[in-house]
Every structure is written in C-alpha cells, then in structure tokens.
mmCIF file of C-alpha atoms in Angstrom:
data_model
loop_
_atom_site.group_PDB
_atom_site.id
_atom_site.type_symbol
_atom_site.label_atom_id
_atom_site.label_comp_id
_atom_site.label_asym_id
_atom_site.label_seq_id
_atom_site.Cartn_x
_atom_site.Cartn_y
_atom_site.Cartn_z
ATOM 1 C CA UNK H 1 8.420 6.660 -8.309
ATOM 2 C CA UNK H 2 4.921 5.764 -7.125
ATOM 3 C CA UNK H 3 1.818 7.813 -6.462
ATOM 4 C CA UNK H 4 0.516 8.791 -3.015
ATOM 5 C CA UNK H 5 2.865 6.598 -0.944
ATOM 6 C CA UNK H 6 6.486 5.430 -1.078
ATOM 7 C CA UNK H 7 9.418 4.652 1.209
ATOM 8 C CA UNK H 8 9.256 8.206 2.587
ATOM 9 C CA UNK H 9 5.708 7.698 3.904
ATOM 10 C CA UNK H 10 5.421 8.120 7.671
ATOM 11 C CA UNK H 11 2.096 7.028 9.112
ATOM 12 C CA UNK H 12 -0.127 8.031 12.011
ATOM 13 C CA UNK H 13 -2.976 5.628 12.846
ATOM 14 C CA UNK H 14 -6.079 7.279 14.277
ATOM 15 C CA UNK H 15 -7.965 4.637 16.212
ATOM 16 C CA UNK H 16 -4.856 2.526 16.693
ATOM 17 C CA UNK H 17 -6.082 0.805 19.861
ATOM 18 C CA UNK H 18 -9.240 -0.517 18.197
ATOM 19 C CA UNK H 19 -9.347 -3.997 16.662
ATOM 20 C CA UNK H 20 -9.129 -2.873 13.025
ATOM 21 C CA UNK H 21 -6.643 -0.097 13.716
ATOM 22 C CA UNK H 22 -4.315 -2.408 15.645
ATOM 23 C CA UNK H 23 -4.533 -5.079 12.942
ATOM 24 C CA UNK H 24 -3.790 -2.596 10.160
ATOM 25 C CA UNK H 25 -0.907 -1.176 12.170
ATOM 26 C CA UNK H 26 0.682 -4.610 12.553
ATOM 27 C CA UNK H 27 0.217 -5.435 8.865
ATOM 28 C CA UNK H 28 1.735 -2.146 7.739
ATOM 29 C CA UNK H 29 4.772 -2.598 9.977
ATOM 30 C CA UNK H 30 5.230 -6.170 8.742
ATOM 31 C CA UNK H 31 5.259 -4.876 5.165
ATOM 32 C CA UNK H 32 7.923 -2.316 5.999
ATOM 33 C CA UNK H 33 5.781 0.807 6.205
ATOM 34 C CA UNK H 34 7.011 3.266 8.812
ATOM 35 C CA UNK H 35 4.206 3.654 11.363
ATOM 36 C CA UNK H 36 5.498 6.201 13.846
ATOM 37 C CA UNK H 37 2.528 7.058 16.072
ATOM 38 C CA UNK H 38 -1.084 6.378 16.913
ATOM 39 C CA UNK H 39 -3.949 8.385 18.379
ATOM 40 C CA UNK H 40 -6.796 7.260 20.601
ATOM 41 C CA UNK H 41 -8.204 9.855 23.006
ATOM 42 C CA UNK H 42 -7.665 8.739 26.594
ATOM 43 C CA UNK H 43 -5.105 6.059 25.685
ATOM 44 C CA UNK H 44 -1.932 8.152 25.830
ATOM 45 C CA UNK H 45 1.090 6.201 27.000
ATOM 46 C CA UNK H 46 0.052 2.852 25.569
ATOM 47 C CA UNK H 47 1.864 1.117 22.726
ATOM 48 C CA UNK H 48 0.494 -0.974 19.857
ATOM 49 C CA UNK H 49 3.037 -3.159 18.039
ATOM 50 C CA UNK H 50 5.671 -0.921 19.600
ATOM 51 C CA UNK H 51 4.040 2.258 18.275
ATOM 52 C CA UNK H 52 3.432 5.007 20.876
ATOM 53 C CA UNK H 53 -0.144 6.215 21.391
ATOM 54 C CA UNK H 54 -1.167 9.834 21.985
ATOM 55 C CA UNK H 55 -4.421 11.584 22.856
ATOM 56 C CA UNK H 56 -4.472 14.035 19.925
ATOM 57 C CA UNK H 57 -3.081 14.402 16.426
ATOM 58 C CA UNK H 58 -1.309 17.633 17.297
ATOM 59 C CA UNK H 59 0.433 15.954 20.226
ATOM 60 C CA UNK H 60 1.577 13.118 17.941
ATOM 61 C CA UNK H 61 2.856 15.605 15.348
ATOM 62 C CA UNK H 62 4.733 17.560 18.005
ATOM 63 C CA UNK H 63 6.611 14.414 18.986
ATOM 64 C CA UNK H 64 6.865 13.049 15.442
ATOM 65 C CA UNK H 65 6.971 15.960 12.958
ATOM 66 C CA UNK H 66 7.894 13.570 10.129
ATOM 67 C CA UNK H 67 4.293 12.279 9.968
ATOM 68 C CA UNK H 68 2.850 12.917 6.482
ATOM 69 C CA UNK H 69 0.010 10.379 6.297
ATOM 70 C CA UNK H 70 -2.881 9.350 8.522
ATOM 71 C CA UNK H 71 -4.891 6.135 8.453
ATOM 72 C CA UNK H 72 -8.315 6.589 10.044
ATOM 73 C CA UNK H 73 -9.822 3.466 11.587
ATOM 74 C CA UNK H 74 -12.480 4.695 13.989
ATOM 75 C CA UNK H 75 -16.248 4.070 14.251
ATOM 76 C CA UNK H 76 -18.285 5.733 11.508
ATOM 77 C CA UNK H 77 -19.784 8.356 13.824
ATOM 78 C CA UNK H 78 -16.289 9.540 14.810
ATOM 79 C CA UNK H 79 -14.765 9.732 11.321
ATOM 80 C CA UNK H 80 -15.644 13.362 10.624
ATOM 81 C CA UNK H 81 -14.007 14.561 13.841
ATOM 82 C CA UNK H 82 -10.936 12.394 13.251
ATOM 83 C CA UNK H 83 -10.545 13.499 9.637
ATOM 84 C CA UNK H 84 -10.977 17.208 10.323
ATOM 85 C CA UNK H 85 -8.502 16.933 13.204
ATOM 86 C CA UNK H 86 -5.929 15.488 10.793
ATOM 87 C CA UNK H 87 -6.763 18.023 8.057
ATOM 88 C CA UNK H 88 -6.450 21.017 10.372
ATOM 89 C CA UNK H 89 -3.193 19.614 11.753
ATOM 90 C CA UNK H 90 -1.770 19.841 8.236
ATOM 91 C CA UNK H 91 -1.502 16.149 7.300
ATOM 92 C CA UNK H 92 -1.570 15.998 3.507
ATOM 93 C CA UNK H 93 -2.642 12.379 2.865
ATOM 94 C CA UNK H 94 -5.526 10.844 4.809
ATOM 95 C CA UNK H 95 -6.779 7.321 4.147
ATOM 96 C CA UNK H 96 -10.180 6.510 5.676
ATOM 97 C CA UNK H 97 -10.596 2.788 6.288
ATOM 98 C CA UNK H 98 -13.893 3.146 8.152
ATOM 99 C CA UNK H 99 -17.142 2.157 6.424
ATOM 100 C CA UNK H 100 -20.739 3.435 6.689
ATOM 101 C CA UNK H 101 -19.722 7.066 7.145
ATOM 102 C CA UNK H 102 -22.810 9.295 6.800
ATOM 103 C CA UNK H 103 -22.904 11.020 3.411
ATOM 104 C CA UNK H 104 -23.215 14.450 5.002
ATOM 105 C CA UNK H 105 -20.099 13.781 7.087
ATOM 106 C CA UNK H 106 -18.187 12.693 3.983
ATOM 107 C CA UNK H 107 -19.217 15.878 2.193
ATOM 108 C CA UNK H 108 -17.891 17.982 5.061
ATOM 109 C CA UNK H 109 -14.611 16.046 5.133
ATOM 110 C CA UNK H 110 -14.094 16.521 1.391
ATOM 111 C CA UNK H 111 -14.963 20.222 1.623
ATOM 112 C CA UNK H 112 -12.422 20.881 4.378
ATOM 113 C CA UNK H 113 -9.761 18.754 2.662
ATOM 114 C CA UNK H 114 -10.054 20.793 -0.528
ATOM 115 C CA UNK H 115 -9.913 24.050 1.396
ATOM 116 C CA UNK H 116 -6.841 23.019 3.394
ATOM 117 C CA UNK H 117 -4.931 21.187 0.667
ATOM 118 C CA UNK H 118 -5.207 17.647 2.030
ATOM 119 C CA UNK H 119 -5.928 14.564 -0.052
ATOM 120 C CA UNK H 120 -8.497 12.141 1.372
ATOM 121 C CA UNK H 121 -8.728 8.577 0.036
ATOM 122 C CA UNK H 122 -12.018 7.019 1.134
ATOM 123 C CA UNK H 123 -14.195 6.572 3.140
ATOM 124 C CA UNK H 124 -14.543 2.778 2.913
ATOM 125 C CA UNK H 125 -11.104 2.454 1.348
ATOM 126 C CA UNK H 126 -9.360 -0.891 1.780
ATOM 127 C CA UNK H 127 -6.077 0.989 1.515
ATOM 128 C CA UNK H 128 -3.196 1.826 -0.817
ATOM 129 C CA UNK H 129 -0.092 -0.135 -1.774
ATOM 130 C CA UNK H 130 2.978 0.612 -3.837
ATOM 131 C CA UNK H 131 4.479 -2.903 -3.997
ATOM 132 C CA UNK H 132 7.915 -3.162 -2.450
ATOM 133 C CA UNK H 133 7.693 0.361 -1.033
ATOM 134 C CA UNK H 134 4.808 0.857 1.384
ATOM 135 C CA UNK H 135 1.205 0.010 2.125
ATOM 136 C CA UNK H 136 -1.515 1.860 4.001
ATOM 137 C CA UNK H 137 -4.580 0.201 5.482
ATOM 138 C CA UNK H 138 -5.662 -3.431 5.307
ATOM 139 C CA UNK H 139 -5.072 -3.947 1.594
ATOM 140 C CA UNK H 140 -3.791 -7.441 0.841
ATOM 141 C CA UNK H 141 -3.972 -8.618 4.451
ATOM 142 C CA UNK H 142 -1.786 -11.656 5.173
ATOM 143 C CA UNK H 143 -1.453 -12.851 1.550
ATOM 144 C CA UNK H 144 0.028 -9.621 0.304
ATOM 145 C CA UNK H 145 3.231 -11.082 -1.177
ATOM 146 C CA UNK H 146 1.238 -13.423 -3.437
ATOM 147 C CA UNK H 147 -1.170 -10.717 -4.579
ATOM 148 C CA UNK H 148 0.789 -7.546 -5.244
ATOM 149 C CA UNK H 149 4.050 -7.413 -7.183
ATOM 150 C CA UNK H 150 6.138 -4.509 -8.380
ATOM 151 C CA UNK H 151 5.532 -3.468 -11.975
ATOM 152 C CA UNK H 152 4.093 -0.934 -14.434
ATOM 153 C CA UNK H 153 0.300 -1.168 -13.978
ATOM 154 C CA UNK H 154 -1.658 1.319 -11.886
ATOM 155 C CA UNK H 155 -4.891 0.005 -10.374
ATOM 156 C CA UNK H 156 -7.841 1.986 -8.992
ATOM 157 C CA UNK H 157 -10.906 0.208 -7.625
ATOM 158 C CA UNK H 158 -14.126 1.089 -5.862
ATOM 159 C CA UNK H 159 -14.399 -2.472 -4.575
ATOM 160 C CA UNK H 160 -12.062 -3.667 -1.831
ATOM 161 C CA UNK H 161 -12.320 -7.304 -2.855
ATOM 162 C CA UNK H 162 -11.753 -6.574 -6.518
ATOM 163 C CA UNK H 163 -8.698 -4.494 -5.677
ATOM 164 C CA UNK H 164 -6.933 -7.693 -4.684
ATOM 165 C CA UNK H 165 -8.578 -9.792 -7.416
ATOM 166 C CA UNK H 166 -7.338 -7.482 -10.167
ATOM 167 C CA UNK H 167 -3.845 -7.495 -8.697
ATOM 168 C CA UNK H 168 -3.850 -11.310 -8.569
ATOM 169 C CA UNK H 169 -4.918 -11.489 -12.220
ATOM 170 C CA UNK H 170 -2.190 -9.053 -13.234
ATOM 171 C CA UNK H 171 0.449 -10.812 -11.136
ATOM 172 C CA UNK H 172 -0.384 -14.180 -12.694
ATOM 173 C CA UNK H 173 0.092 -12.554 -16.094
ATOM 174 C CA UNK H 174 3.489 -11.259 -14.897
ATOM 175 C CA UNK H 175 2.211 -7.698 -14.884
ATOM 176 C CA UNK H 176 3.201 -6.092 -11.614
ATOM 177 C CA UNK H 177 1.664 -2.958 -10.173
ATOM 178 C CA UNK H 178 3.060 0.523 -9.589
ATOM 179 C CA UNK H 179 0.383 1.640 -7.115
ATOM 180 C CA UNK H 180 -2.940 0.019 -6.230
ATOM 181 C CA UNK H 181 -5.658 2.169 -4.645
ATOM 182 C CA UNK H 182 -8.973 1.207 -3.102
ATOM 183 C CA UNK H 183 -10.948 4.436 -3.389
ATOM 184 C CA UNK H 184 -14.159 3.122 -1.785
ATOM 185 C CA UNK H 185 -17.606 2.890 -3.287
ATOM 186 C CA UNK H 186 -19.490 5.493 -1.285
ATOM 187 C CA UNK H 187 -21.589 8.200 -2.934
ATOM 188 C CA UNK H 188 -19.074 10.844 -1.872
ATOM 189 C CA UNK H 189 -15.369 10.026 -1.779
ATOM 190 C CA UNK H 190 -12.366 12.265 -1.468
ATOM 191 C CA UNK H 191 -10.199 10.743 -4.209
ATOM 192 C CA UNK H 192 -11.742 9.504 -7.450
ATOM 193 C CA UNK H 193 -10.707 7.976 -10.780
ATOM 194 C CA UNK H 194 -9.814 11.323 -12.322
ATOM 195 C CA UNK H 195 -7.594 12.240 -9.370
ATOM 196 C CA UNK H 196 -5.748 8.944 -9.813
ATOM 197 C CA UNK H 197 -5.423 9.325 -13.595
ATOM 198 C CA UNK H 198 -3.868 12.768 -13.175
ATOM 199 C CA UNK H 199 -1.194 11.351 -10.880
ATOM 200 C CA UNK H 200 -0.588 8.224 -12.976
ATOM 201 C CA UNK H 201 -0.151 10.412 -16.069
ATOM 202 C CA UNK H 202 2.941 11.976 -14.505
ATOM 203 C CA UNK H 203 4.347 8.770 -13.002
ATOM 204 C CA UNK H 204 7.101 7.319 -15.216
ATOM 205 C CA UNK H 205 6.798 3.888 -13.556
ATOM 206 C CA UNK H 206 3.149 3.548 -14.598
ATOM 207 C CA UNK H 207 2.729 2.414 -18.208
ATOM 208 C CA UNK H 208 -1.000 1.495 -18.135
ATOM 209 C CA UNK H 209 -3.985 1.796 -15.787
ATOM 210 C CA UNK H 210 -6.845 -0.499 -14.745
ATOM 211 C CA UNK H 211 -10.049 1.059 -13.357
ATOM 212 C CA UNK H 212 -12.717 -1.006 -11.603
ATOM 213 C CA UNK H 213 -16.000 0.833 -11.130
ATOM 214 C CA UNK H 214 -19.505 -0.035 -10.014
ATOM 215 C CA UNK H 215 -22.940 1.115 -11.126
ATOM 216 C CA UNK H 216 -24.241 4.201 -9.385
ATOM 217 C CA UNK H 217 -22.780 7.683 -9.356
ATOM 218 C CA UNK H 218 -20.866 9.522 -12.061
ATOM 219 C CA UNK H 219 -17.203 8.941 -11.168
ATOM 220 C CA UNK H 220 -16.788 6.493 -14.064
ATOM 221 C CA UNK H 221 -18.346 8.927 -16.546
ATOM 222 C CA UNK H 222 -16.065 11.680 -15.286
ATOM 223 C CA UNK H 223 -13.069 9.407 -15.872
ATOM 224 C CA UNK H 224 -14.185 8.686 -19.451
ATOM 225 C CA UNK H 225 -14.647 12.399 -20.135
ATOM 226 C CA UNK H 226 -11.201 13.145 -18.693
ATOM 227 C CA UNK H 227 -9.490 10.452 -20.789
ATOM 228 C CA UNK H 228 -11.046 11.829 -23.980
ATOM 229 C CA UNK H 229 -10.744 15.523 -23.181
ATOM 230 C CA UNK H 230 -7.138 15.385 -21.978
ATOM 231 C CA UNK H 231 -6.075 12.768 -24.554
ATOM 232 C CA UNK H 232 -4.724 10.538 -21.787
ATOM 233 C CA UNK H 233 -1.661 8.921 -23.328
ATOM 234 C CA UNK H 234 -1.425 5.661 -21.385
ATOM 235 C CA UNK H 235 -3.619 2.611 -22.089
ATOM 236 C CA UNK H 236 -6.619 2.309 -19.770
ATOM 237 C CA UNK H 237 -8.698 -0.813 -19.150
ATOM 238 C CA UNK H 238 -11.964 0.067 -17.391
ATOM 239 C CA UNK H 239 -14.533 -2.328 -15.948
ATOM 240 C CA UNK H 240 -17.932 -1.355 -14.521
ATOM 241 C CA UNK H 241 -19.569 -4.175 -12.579
ATOM 242 C CA UNK H 242 -23.224 -4.720 -11.689
ATOM 243 C CA UNK H 243 -26.636 -4.232 -13.285
ATOM 244 C CA UNK H 244 -28.367 -2.057 -10.702
ATOM 245 C CA UNK H 245 -27.819 -0.281 -7.422
ATOM 246 C CA UNK H 246 -30.034 0.199 -4.392
#
C-alpha cells in the first residue's frame, strides 16, 4: 500500500503547456506515473510529451474517465478557477504546485473541496511520491532515484527543499520511504499533518513518520494534539525549523 498515490494513479495536468507544467509532466512520465491528459484553455489538440491537451477538465474526463488525480501548475491568479473546475468535475485528489496563491483563494478552494469530497494537497506543494509506484509534481526532479527509496518511513514536510533533504538522510541510513508529501507552507493548505497522520495510521507499509514543520500557524500544534489524543501508535519524529516568521 501507499497513501494518496500508487500504481493506479491516473493524472491530469492543468497548465500542461506552461513551462512548469510541461516539465512536471515529463518527469512524472519518466518515473512511470500514468499521465493521461492535460488541460490548457485554447490549446486543444496539442500534445506535451505525447499527452493530449484539452480545453476543459470535463472534456478531458469525457475522453479519459480513468483520471483520478489532477496536478495544477498554472499562474497563481488562475489557481482558484482551475482547482474548483477539478473539484466540481469530481476529481478526488488535487495537487497544487503553484505558489503565491492568495490566501482568500486558498480558503475558497479548501471550502469547496471539503463540501465536494475532494482532497487538495497544497498550494505551494512540491509534490507527492510513493517510491517505486508513482510521483506527482516536481518532487525529486532529475535526481529522484538517489533521493527517494522504497521503505517504511512516511514523510510530511512544509518545505519543498527539506522534503528531499529528509529523504536523502533517511536513504543514506537505509531507511526507505512509503510516501513523501510536500504539503506546502502557506497559511491555508488543503492537506495538513493531521490528515497525513490519519492515513499513515492505517497504512501497513508505514512503520514510522517524520514531520517537518516551520514556525507560524498552528498545524504543528494540531498534529501534537492529535498524536496525544488519539494515542498514535507509530513512532513520530517531528522537527520545527526557524526562529521567527514574517
């Protein structure tokens, strides 16, 4: 098992014709992730790394009903529209790669996701990887095979850079990872430490969890409360970096 993504993951890339979207698409395909379609309004008929492009999410789903995940790589001002389009189309896992999304927009995305039963990871998420199974986003980039290895440790990080750094440290210690998630460090995110802990608790492949937090916000405190209140049975190593926040 793994959490969030596995070999059954079928990905739509919103913003696939942009620089970051195209790069992420190519990286995901190279890793073995099944990217089946992309969306960029006005670019229907094009292909990116062999992946067909459509104008709307609904059109992509009509042609590829197996889609169950969307990666959003569009400019910050367009993220809310892209995310709500995916949510209302019924896609259950949405990973937002885009950064600098306005807080009000993020709040609206999270509100609609909860109402419609979608799970949003991000904004400002570097991505998700279940080593040897699938990856979403830009996590690991071109050095992915030297960073992430299959094993029993779940990793959740606010920081994109530290997501890879923690995995490298674990890999060097011969501790592979079950699933590694960059949740993003924005004030409002759709998937937090507690959400991850709940899923890792039920994942038989995950034997321990590493959390990397940053000062600012209460997500780390909520995780601590959850671990104590629910008597979380798996070992957790938690790190909170920084002395102050702007």
